[in-house]
Amino acid sequence: MTLDTTTASDSSTTLKQEIIDTYGRDAWDLILTVYVNFYYSELEIIDLCARWLPRRNSLQEKNYLIKHAADEVVHARLFREGVEILGQPWHGFDHEPYRIDDIGERFAKLFYSDDEVEVLIGLNLYAEGVLAMEELYQLGRSGSRYFHQFDRIEREERRHVAFGITVAQRVLAENPEAQKRAVEHCKWYREHLEGYLEGRLKQSIGWAIDAGFVSADYIDRTRLRFDDVMGKIGILES
């Protein structure tokens, strides 16, 4: 595969080298971490959609899952392509050191859950509607050449959030007990969000702010996004 590096300041220099020269090796590792975890998250989501497809009775809701999975196939390819555009062959490095354990653990928890409410909140609303959406939104609009097609992916991810909200509203309306579980799941994810933003991700967010890739109020905006998304199905504590 011939890589297009014409957007780099020097046609003989890959974007990978430009990142390392400008921001340092830690910055390159961080950008690679973003791509790798988005890629593997898409694979997890495809499997989750497949697991729930036979369980949905509504043809419309089955179609939501089919469209959702099809989008994620495209997005996984775009994330892989983005790494190669930077000048790093996708199969030319060990992915494991870049994978964040917490992400895989959360998806595993959802994959083995038979609670549709938990899956809708954990996947469509939280993983996609809060964490991924804010990251994609800000990186995609940063004007940086390093985040390939993030603006497109963010636009397409919006419909997955809408799918989740629509199905969750139906489930909660049909089952008052599900509403109670949903509130408890929402509490758990709010606590997780705080640990995420103020824990492992805090240093990375600080670097991204300093580099101009995300806004200085990134953490506050993510919290507001959580309230907005969860509020759409009425499960925020008063």
Short mmCIF file of C-alpha atoms in Angstrom, two decimals:
data_model
loop_
_atom_site.label_atom_id
_atom_site.label_comp_id
_atom_site.label_asym_id
_atom_site.label_seq_id
_atom_site.Cartn_x
_atom_site.Cartn_y
_atom_site.Cartn_z
CA MET A 1 0.00 0.00 0.00
CA THR A 2 1.35 3.43 -0.95
CA LEU A 3 0.77 5.96 1.81
CA ASP A 4 -0.32 9.49 1.00
CA THR A 5 1.89 11.82 3.01
CA THR A 6 1.38 14.89 0.85
CA THR A 7 -0.29 16.72 3.73
CA ALA A 8 2.89 16.60 5.78
CA SER A 9 5.15 19.63 5.83
CA ASP A 10 7.90 17.63 4.08
CA SER A 11 6.91 15.05 1.47
CA SER A 12 9.67 12.76 2.76
CA THR A 13 8.37 12.90 6.34
CA THR A 14 5.40 10.87 7.51
CA LEU A 15 2.78 12.37 9.78
CA LYS A 16 3.97 9.92 12.42
CA GLN A 17 7.42 11.47 12.37
CA GLU A 18 5.92 14.94 12.31
CA ILE A 19 3.95 14.15 15.48
CA ILE A 20 7.03 12.75 17.23
CA ASP A 21 9.20 15.70 16.16
CA THR A 22 6.59 18.29 17.16
CA TYR A 23 5.01 16.81 20.27
CA GLY A 24 7.24 13.93 21.35
CA ARG A 25 7.01 10.14 21.41
CA ASP A 26 4.43 10.16 24.21
CA ALA A 27 2.08 12.12 21.95
CA TRP A 28 2.45 9.55 19.19
CA ASP A 29 1.67 6.76 21.64
CA LEU A 30 -1.40 8.64 22.83
CA ILE A 31 -2.74 9.18 19.30
CA LEU A 32 -2.13 5.52 18.52
CA THR A 33 -3.98 4.60 21.72
CA VAL A 34 -6.99 6.60 20.51
CA TYR A 35 -7.06 4.81 17.16
CA VAL A 36 -6.46 1.32 18.52
CA ASN A 37 -9.17 1.55 21.16
CA PHE A 38 -11.71 3.02 18.78
CA TYR A 39 -10.97 0.21 16.32
CA TYR A 40 -11.40 -2.61 18.82
CA SER A 41 -14.46 -0.95 20.34
CA GLU A 42 -16.10 -1.09 16.91
CA LEU A 43 -15.47 -4.83 16.72
CA GLU A 44 -17.02 -5.29 20.17
CA ILE A 45 -20.07 -3.28 19.14
CA ILE A 46 -20.55 -5.35 15.98
CA ASP A 47 -20.62 -8.50 18.13
CA LEU A 48 -23.07 -6.91 20.57
CA CYS A 49 -25.43 -5.94 17.75
CA ALA A 50 -25.30 -9.50 16.41
CA ARG A 51 -26.10 -10.93 19.86
CA TRP A 52 -29.21 -8.80 20.26
CA LEU A 53 -30.55 -9.10 16.72
CA PRO A 54 -32.49 -12.37 17.36
CA ARG A 55 -33.91 -10.91 20.58
CA ARG A 56 -35.61 -7.94 18.98
CA ASN A 57 -39.16 -8.59 17.77
CA SER A 58 -39.75 -5.32 15.98
CA LEU A 59 -38.55 -5.22 12.38
CA GLN A 60 -37.65 -1.57 12.84
CA GLU A 61 -35.52 -2.34 15.88
CA LYS A 62 -33.84 -5.23 14.07
CA ASN A 63 -33.05 -2.77 11.30
CA TYR A 64 -31.50 -0.39 13.84
CA LEU A 65 -29.06 -3.12 14.86
CA ILE A 66 -28.23 -4.04 11.26
CA LYS A 67 -27.52 -0.40 10.37
CA HIS A 68 -25.57 0.07 13.58
CA ALA A 69 -23.32 -2.91 12.87
CA ALA A 70 -22.85 -1.91 9.22
CA ASP A 71 -21.74 1.58 10.26
CA GLU A 72 -19.22 0.12 12.70
CA VAL A 73 -17.67 -2.04 9.98
CA VAL A 74 -17.02 1.13 7.99
CA HIS A 75 -15.73 2.99 11.04
CA ALA A 76 -13.33 0.19 11.97
CA ARG A 77 -11.87 0.38 8.47
CA LEU A 78 -11.55 4.16 8.73
CA PHE A 79 -9.70 3.94 12.05
CA ARG A 80 -7.30 1.38 10.61
CA GLU A 81 -6.87 3.51 7.50
CA GLY A 82 -6.18 6.56 9.69
CA VAL A 83 -3.23 4.84 11.34
CA GLU A 84 -1.75 3.91 7.98
CA ILE A 85 -2.21 7.46 6.66
CA LEU A 86 -0.11 8.64 9.59
CA GLY A 87 2.66 6.40 8.30
CA GLN A 88 2.26 3.40 10.59
CA PRO A 89 1.35 0.06 8.95
CA TRP A 90 -1.60 -1.39 10.88
CA HIS A 91 -0.02 -4.83 11.15
CA GLY A 92 3.42 -3.40 11.86
CA PHE A 93 3.12 -2.95 15.63
CA ASP A 94 1.83 -4.77 18.71
CA HIS A 95 -1.66 -3.49 19.49
CA GLU A 96 -1.94 -4.93 22.99
CA PRO A 97 0.13 -2.30 24.87
CA TYR A 98 -2.18 0.38 23.48
CA ARG A 99 -5.44 -1.23 24.52
CA ILE A 100 -7.17 0.19 27.60
CA ASP A 101 -8.29 -2.66 29.86
CA ASP A 102 -11.31 -0.79 31.19
CA ILE A 103 -12.86 -0.51 27.73
CA GLY A 104 -12.60 -4.23 27.04
CA GLU A 105 -13.94 -5.06 30.49
CA ARG A 106 -16.98 -2.81 30.04
CA PHE A 107 -17.80 -4.34 26.67
CA ALA A 108 -17.38 -7.86 28.06
CA LYS A 109 -19.80 -6.97 30.86
CA LEU A 110 -22.34 -5.79 28.30
CA PHE A 111 -21.82 -8.76 25.98
CA TYR A 112 -22.72 -11.26 28.70
CA SER A 113 -25.59 -9.21 30.11
CA ASP A 114 -29.17 -10.30 29.43
CA ASP A 115 -30.50 -6.97 30.70
CA GLU A 116 -31.49 -4.96 27.64
CA VAL A 117 -31.67 -1.78 29.70
CA GLU A 118 -28.09 -2.21 30.87
CA VAL A 119 -26.89 -2.79 27.30
CA LEU A 120 -28.74 0.22 25.88
CA ILE A 121 -27.44 2.53 28.61
CA GLY A 122 -23.92 1.11 28.64
CA LEU A 123 -23.47 0.96 24.87
CA ASN A 124 -25.64 3.41 22.96
CA LEU A 125 -25.96 6.09 25.61
CA TYR A 126 -22.70 5.95 27.59
CA ALA A 127 -19.92 4.37 25.52
CA GLU A 128 -21.11 5.95 22.29
CA GLY A 129 -23.36 8.82 23.33
CA VAL A 130 -21.02 10.28 25.95
CA LEU A 131 -17.42 9.05 25.82
CA ALA A 132 -16.99 8.43 22.10
CA MET A 133 -19.16 11.33 20.94
CA GLU A 134 -17.32 14.02 22.90
CA GLU A 135 -13.93 12.66 21.86
CA LEU A 136 -14.88 12.32 18.20
CA TYR A 137 -16.62 15.69 18.18
CA GLN A 138 -13.65 17.58 19.55
CA LEU A 139 -10.87 15.75 17.73
CA GLY A 140 -12.83 15.84 14.47
CA ARG A 141 -13.27 19.60 14.70
CA SER A 142 -9.75 20.37 15.88
CA GLY A 143 -8.54 21.03 12.34
CA SER A 144 -5.74 18.52 12.85
CA ARG A 145 -4.65 16.23 10.03
CA TYR A 146 -3.99 13.47 12.52
CA PHE A 147 -7.59 12.37 13.13
CA HIS A 148 -8.75 10.89 9.84
CA GLN A 149 -12.50 11.17 9.15
CA PHE A 150 -13.34 11.68 12.84
CA ASP A 151 -15.88 14.36 11.93
CA ARG A 152 -17.67 11.96 9.57
CA ILE A 153 -17.62 9.14 12.12
CA GLU A 154 -19.03 11.44 14.80
CA ARG A 155 -21.93 12.47 12.54
CA GLU A 156 -22.75 8.84 11.81
CA GLU A 157 -22.47 7.80 15.46
CA ARG A 158 -25.27 10.21 16.32
CA ARG A 159 -27.81 7.83 14.82
CA HIS A 160 -26.64 5.01 17.09
CA VAL A 161 -27.35 7.20 20.09
CA ALA A 162 -30.77 7.99 18.62
CA PHE A 163 -31.44 4.26 18.09
CA GLY A 164 -30.59 3.59 21.74
CA ILE A 165 -32.77 6.41 23.04
CA THR A 166 -35.73 5.25 20.93
CA VAL A 167 -35.52 1.63 22.07
CA ALA A 168 -34.80 2.57 25.69
CA GLN A 169 -37.87 4.81 25.79
CA ARG A 170 -39.99 1.91 24.54
CA VAL A 171 -38.52 -0.56 27.07
CA LEU A 172 -38.92 1.83 30.00
CA ALA A 173 -42.49 2.72 29.04
CA GLU A 174 -43.45 -0.97 28.94
CA ASN A 175 -41.78 -1.98 32.20
CA PRO A 176 -41.79 0.18 35.37
CA GLU A 177 -39.25 -2.18 36.97
CA ALA A 178 -36.86 -1.46 34.11
CA GLN A 179 -37.03 2.23 35.02
CA LYS A 180 -35.64 1.48 38.49
CA ARG A 181 -32.81 -0.59 37.02
CA ALA A 182 -32.06 2.15 34.53
CA VAL A 183 -31.61 4.72 37.30
CA GLU A 184 -29.18 2.38 39.07
CA HIS A 185 -27.21 1.80 35.87
CA CYS A 186 -27.08 5.55 35.33
CA LYS A 187 -25.61 6.03 38.83
CA TRP A 188 -22.96 3.41 38.11
CA TYR A 189 -21.94 5.05 34.84
CA ARG A 190 -21.80 8.50 36.40
CA GLU A 191 -19.37 7.18 39.01
CA HIS A 192 -17.41 5.49 36.25
CA LEU A 193 -17.26 8.74 34.29
CA GLU A 194 -15.80 10.64 37.22
CA GLY A 195 -13.16 7.98 37.77
CA TYR A 196 -12.36 8.01 34.07
CA LEU A 197 -12.06 11.77 33.66
CA GLU A 198 -10.23 12.42 36.91
CA GLY A 199 -8.16 9.23 36.88
CA ARG A 200 -6.40 7.50 34.03
CA LEU A 201 -7.51 9.93 31.34
CA LYS A 202 -6.71 13.15 33.18
CA GLN A 203 -3.09 13.36 32.04
CA SER A 204 -3.99 12.48 28.45
CA ILE A 205 -6.78 15.05 28.38
CA GLY A 206 -4.34 17.65 29.72
CA TRP A 207 -1.90 16.92 26.92
CA ALA A 208 -4.67 17.10 24.29
CA ILE A 209 -5.75 20.47 25.69
CA ASP A 210 -2.18 21.80 25.59
CA ALA A 211 -1.80 20.60 22.00
CA GLY A 212 -5.02 22.34 20.98
CA PHE A 213 -6.77 19.13 19.97
CA VAL A 214 -9.59 19.50 22.51
CA SER A 215 -11.05 22.46 24.36
CA ALA A 216 -9.95 23.54 27.83
CA ASP A 217 -13.42 22.65 29.16
CA TYR A 218 -13.35 19.11 27.74
CA ILE A 219 -14.08 17.48 31.10
CA ASP A 220 -16.97 19.82 31.88
CA ARG A 221 -18.41 19.33 28.40
CA THR A 222 -18.27 15.56 28.81
CA ARG A 223 -20.16 15.79 32.10
CA LEU A 224 -22.79 18.00 30.46
CA ARG A 225 -23.11 15.53 27.60
CA PHE A 226 -23.73 12.75 30.13
CA ASP A 227 -26.56 14.75 31.72
CA ASP A 228 -28.04 15.58 28.33
CA VAL A 229 -28.00 12.01 27.00
CA MET A 230 -29.25 10.32 30.17
CA GLY A 231 -31.84 13.05 30.64
CA LYS A 232 -33.40 12.15 27.30
CA ILE A 233 -34.74 8.92 28.80
CA GLY A 234 -35.49 10.43 32.21
CA ILE A 235 -33.09 8.43 34.38
CA LEU A 236 -31.05 11.20 36.00
CA GLU A 237 -31.47 11.52 39.74
CA SER A 238 -33.19 14.73 40.75
#
